[in-house]
Short mmCIF file of C-alpha atoms in Angstrom, two decimals:
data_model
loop_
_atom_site.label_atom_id
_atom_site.label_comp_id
_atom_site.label_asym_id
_atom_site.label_seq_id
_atom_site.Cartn_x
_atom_site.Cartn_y
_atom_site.Cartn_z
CA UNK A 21 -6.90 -75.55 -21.22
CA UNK A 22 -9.47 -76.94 -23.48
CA UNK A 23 -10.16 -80.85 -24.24
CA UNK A 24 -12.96 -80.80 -26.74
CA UNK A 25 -14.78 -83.82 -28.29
CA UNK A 26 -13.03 -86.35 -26.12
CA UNK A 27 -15.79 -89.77 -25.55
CA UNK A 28 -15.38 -91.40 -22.35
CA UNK A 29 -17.11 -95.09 -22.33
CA UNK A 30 -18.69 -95.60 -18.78
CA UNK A 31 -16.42 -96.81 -15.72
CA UNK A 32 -13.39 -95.39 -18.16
CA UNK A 33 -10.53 -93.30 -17.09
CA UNK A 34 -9.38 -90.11 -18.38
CA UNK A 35 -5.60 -89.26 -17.75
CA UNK A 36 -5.01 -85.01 -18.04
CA UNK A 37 -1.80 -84.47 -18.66
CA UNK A 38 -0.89 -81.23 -16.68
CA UNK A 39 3.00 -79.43 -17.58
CA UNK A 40 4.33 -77.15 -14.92
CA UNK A 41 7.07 -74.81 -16.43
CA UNK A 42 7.69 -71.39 -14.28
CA UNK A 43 9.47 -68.89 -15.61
CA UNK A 44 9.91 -66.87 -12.71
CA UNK A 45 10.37 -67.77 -8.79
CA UNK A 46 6.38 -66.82 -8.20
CA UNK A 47 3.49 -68.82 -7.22
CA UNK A 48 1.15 -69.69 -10.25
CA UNK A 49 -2.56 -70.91 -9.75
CA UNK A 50 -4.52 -72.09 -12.13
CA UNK A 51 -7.51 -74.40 -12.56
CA UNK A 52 -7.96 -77.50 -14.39
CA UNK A 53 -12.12 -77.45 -15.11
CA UNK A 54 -13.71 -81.05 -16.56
CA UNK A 55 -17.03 -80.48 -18.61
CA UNK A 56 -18.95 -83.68 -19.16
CA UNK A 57 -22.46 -83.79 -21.10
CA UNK A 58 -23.89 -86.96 -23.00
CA UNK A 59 -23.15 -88.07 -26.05
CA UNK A 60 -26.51 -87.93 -27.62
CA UNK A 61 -27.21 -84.45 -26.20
CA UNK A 62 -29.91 -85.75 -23.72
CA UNK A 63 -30.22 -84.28 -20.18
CA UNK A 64 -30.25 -86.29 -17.31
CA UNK A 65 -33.99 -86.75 -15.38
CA UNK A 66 -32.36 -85.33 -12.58
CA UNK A 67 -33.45 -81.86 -11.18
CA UNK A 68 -31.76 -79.84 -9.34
CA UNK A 69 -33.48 -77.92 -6.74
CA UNK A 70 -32.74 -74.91 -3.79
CA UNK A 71 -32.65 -77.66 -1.07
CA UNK A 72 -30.23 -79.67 -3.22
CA UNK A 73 -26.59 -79.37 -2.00
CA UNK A 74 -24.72 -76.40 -2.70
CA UNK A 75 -21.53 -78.00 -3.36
CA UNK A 76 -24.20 -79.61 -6.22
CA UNK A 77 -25.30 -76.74 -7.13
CA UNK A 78 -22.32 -75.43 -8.40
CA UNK A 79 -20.74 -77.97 -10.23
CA UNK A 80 -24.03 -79.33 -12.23
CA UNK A 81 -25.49 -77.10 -15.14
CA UNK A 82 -29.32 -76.61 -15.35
CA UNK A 83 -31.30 -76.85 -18.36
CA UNK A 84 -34.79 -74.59 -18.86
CA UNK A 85 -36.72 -77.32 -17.82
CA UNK A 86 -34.25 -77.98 -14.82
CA UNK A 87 -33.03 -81.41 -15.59
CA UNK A 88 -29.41 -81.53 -15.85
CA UNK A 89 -27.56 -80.83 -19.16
CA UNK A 90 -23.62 -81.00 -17.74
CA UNK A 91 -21.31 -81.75 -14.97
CA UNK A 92 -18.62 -79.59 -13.99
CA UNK A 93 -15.28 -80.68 -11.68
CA UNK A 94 -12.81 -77.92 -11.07
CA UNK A 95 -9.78 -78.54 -9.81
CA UNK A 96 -7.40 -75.95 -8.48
CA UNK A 97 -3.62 -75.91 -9.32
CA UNK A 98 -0.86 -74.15 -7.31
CA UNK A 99 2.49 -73.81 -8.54
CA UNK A 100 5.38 -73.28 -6.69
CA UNK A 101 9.16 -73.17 -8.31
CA UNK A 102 11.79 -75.01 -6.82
CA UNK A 103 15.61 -74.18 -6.78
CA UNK A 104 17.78 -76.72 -7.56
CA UNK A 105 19.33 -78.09 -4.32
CA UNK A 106 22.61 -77.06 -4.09
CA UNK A 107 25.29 -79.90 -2.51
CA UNK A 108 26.07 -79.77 0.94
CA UNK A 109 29.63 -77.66 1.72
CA UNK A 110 31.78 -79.89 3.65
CA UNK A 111 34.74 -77.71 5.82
CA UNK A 112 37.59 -79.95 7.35
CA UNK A 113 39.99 -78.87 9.85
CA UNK A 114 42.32 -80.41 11.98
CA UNK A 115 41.74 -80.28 16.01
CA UNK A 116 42.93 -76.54 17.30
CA UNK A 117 43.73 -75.74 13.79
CA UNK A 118 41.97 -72.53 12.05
CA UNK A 119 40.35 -72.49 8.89
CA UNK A 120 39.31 -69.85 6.48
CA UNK A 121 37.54 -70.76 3.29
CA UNK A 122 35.34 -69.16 0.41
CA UNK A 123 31.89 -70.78 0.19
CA UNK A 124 29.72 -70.03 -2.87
CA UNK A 125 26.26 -70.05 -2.91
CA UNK A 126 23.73 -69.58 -6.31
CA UNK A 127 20.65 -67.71 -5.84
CA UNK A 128 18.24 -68.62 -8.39
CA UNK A 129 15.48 -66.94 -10.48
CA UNK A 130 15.96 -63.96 -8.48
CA UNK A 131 13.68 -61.05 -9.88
CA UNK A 132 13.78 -57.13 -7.96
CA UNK A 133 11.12 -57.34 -5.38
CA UNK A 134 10.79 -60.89 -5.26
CA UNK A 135 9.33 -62.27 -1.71
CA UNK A 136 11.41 -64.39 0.42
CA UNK A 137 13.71 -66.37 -0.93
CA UNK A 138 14.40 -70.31 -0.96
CA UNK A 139 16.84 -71.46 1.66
CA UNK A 140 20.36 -71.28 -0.26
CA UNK A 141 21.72 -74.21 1.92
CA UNK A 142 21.59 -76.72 5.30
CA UNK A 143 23.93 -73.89 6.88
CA UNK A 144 22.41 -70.61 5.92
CA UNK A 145 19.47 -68.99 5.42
CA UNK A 146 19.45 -66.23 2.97
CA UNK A 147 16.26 -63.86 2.97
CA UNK A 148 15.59 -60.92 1.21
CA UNK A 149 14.88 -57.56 3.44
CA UNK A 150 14.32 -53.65 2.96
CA UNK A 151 16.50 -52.59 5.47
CA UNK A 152 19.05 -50.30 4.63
CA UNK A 153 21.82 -51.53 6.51
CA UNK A 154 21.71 -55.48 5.32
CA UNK A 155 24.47 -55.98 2.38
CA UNK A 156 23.47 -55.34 -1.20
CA UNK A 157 23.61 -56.63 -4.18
CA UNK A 158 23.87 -54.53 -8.05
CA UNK A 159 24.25 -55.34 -11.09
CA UNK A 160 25.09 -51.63 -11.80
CA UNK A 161 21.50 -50.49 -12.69
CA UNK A 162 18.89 -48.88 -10.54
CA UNK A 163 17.61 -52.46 -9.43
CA UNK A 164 19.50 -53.33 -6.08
CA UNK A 165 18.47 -56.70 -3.84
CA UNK A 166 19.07 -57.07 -0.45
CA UNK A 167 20.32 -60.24 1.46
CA UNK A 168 20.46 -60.64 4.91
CA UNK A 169 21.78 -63.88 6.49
CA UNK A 170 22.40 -66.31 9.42
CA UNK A 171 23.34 -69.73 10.92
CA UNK A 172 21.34 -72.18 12.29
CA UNK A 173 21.82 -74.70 14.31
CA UNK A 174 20.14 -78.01 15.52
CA UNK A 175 19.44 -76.73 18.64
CA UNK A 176 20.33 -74.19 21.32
CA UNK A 177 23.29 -76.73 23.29
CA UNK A 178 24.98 -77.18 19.97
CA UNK A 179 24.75 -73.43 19.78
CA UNK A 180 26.55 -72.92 22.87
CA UNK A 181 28.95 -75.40 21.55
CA UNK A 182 29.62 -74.41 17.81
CA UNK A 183 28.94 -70.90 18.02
CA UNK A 184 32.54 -69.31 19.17
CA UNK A 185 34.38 -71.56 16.59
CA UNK A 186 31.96 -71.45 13.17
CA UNK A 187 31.67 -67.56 11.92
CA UNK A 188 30.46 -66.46 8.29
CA UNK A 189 30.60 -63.11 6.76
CA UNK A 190 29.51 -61.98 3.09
CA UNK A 191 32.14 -60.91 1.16
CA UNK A 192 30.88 -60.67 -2.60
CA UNK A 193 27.87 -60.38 -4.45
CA UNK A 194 26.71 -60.74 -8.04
CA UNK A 195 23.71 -60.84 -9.77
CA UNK A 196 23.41 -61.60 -13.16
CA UNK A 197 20.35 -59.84 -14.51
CA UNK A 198 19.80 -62.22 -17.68
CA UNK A 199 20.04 -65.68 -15.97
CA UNK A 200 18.50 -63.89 -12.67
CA UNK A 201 21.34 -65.12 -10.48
CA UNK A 202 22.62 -63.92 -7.63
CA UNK A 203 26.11 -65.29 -6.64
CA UNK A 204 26.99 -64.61 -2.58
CA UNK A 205 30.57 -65.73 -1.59
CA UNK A 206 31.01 -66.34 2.27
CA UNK A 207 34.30 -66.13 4.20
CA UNK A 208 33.57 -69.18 6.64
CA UNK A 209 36.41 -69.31 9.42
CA UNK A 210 35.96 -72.95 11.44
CA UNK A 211 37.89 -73.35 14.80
CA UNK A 212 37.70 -76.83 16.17
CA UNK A 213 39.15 -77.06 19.71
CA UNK A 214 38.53 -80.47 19.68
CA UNK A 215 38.03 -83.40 16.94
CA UNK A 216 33.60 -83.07 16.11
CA UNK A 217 31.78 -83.53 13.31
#
């Protein structure tokens, strides 16, 4: 963007407002560049020469008579969209008890041949993948996503421990094409043999 015409007093500050609003689950780069020059149009004495330093040389702009007529800062801006973080699903059964129960998780901003996607939740990790054998996902059209998912755990013992009495399976999909949402709904089954957390 373009800030023309703006004075700046010496030892003054200059606040740039920068507004970050992505469309799409992408990275977006873009660079904020400051121009000063004087007021009265004057260069400044200063020359800048081949031995001068080359991070210099790029950011000052050189007059015929090799004084200096402007300074340049450029500053870089990456971009990254955020989901919104989903609450935590909390699962409760009784000691040597079984449980079965439908977990929904929202996929947003999803867009046909988007890279990886944000994790969907503290208990699983949803990616995207080509491979024809991971579950898909239509909306009816030609465009089709794949998922494919897992648990993780805090470490390999609780692994050992958990991994018999948690399971998960994907059981629906649905992906909105307008809002670009993808709605998976998990079959969780929990199995305590003993009271845990």
């Amino acid at each position: 963007f373009h800030l023309a015409g703006i004075r700046l007093p010496p030892k003054e500050k200059l606040e740039i407002p920068v507004l970050f609003m992505p469309a799409e689950m992408k990275i977006y780069k873009a660079v904020v560049v400051i121009h000063v020059m004087r007021e009265n149009g004057e260069n400044w004495p200063y020359k800048v020469t081949a031995e001068s330093n080359t991070d210099l040389n790029r950011s000052v702009i050189v007059a015929e008579n090799g004084e200096t007529q402007g300074i340049l800062w450029i500053y870089p801006i990456n971009g990254t969209p955020e989901a919104p973080q989903q609450k935590s699903v909390v699962i409760c059964c009784q000691a040597r008890q079984r449980l079965e129960q439908r977990v929904e998780l929202l996929l947003i901003g999803v867009m046909p041949g988007a890279p990886a996607l944000p994790d969907a939740g503290n208990s699983a990790v949803v990616h995207t993948d080509e491979s024809p054998s991971a579950p898909e996902v239509t909306d009816g059209s030609s465009a089709t996503l794949e998922f494919l998912y897992e648990l993780q755990y805090q470490s390999d013992e609780i692994r050992s421990q958990l991994e018999s009495l948690v399971g998960m399976q994907l059981v629906e999909k649905e992906w909105d094409t307008e809002s670009r949402i993808v709605t998976l709904i998990f079959n969780v089954v929990f199995a305590p043999n003993k009271p845990m957390r």
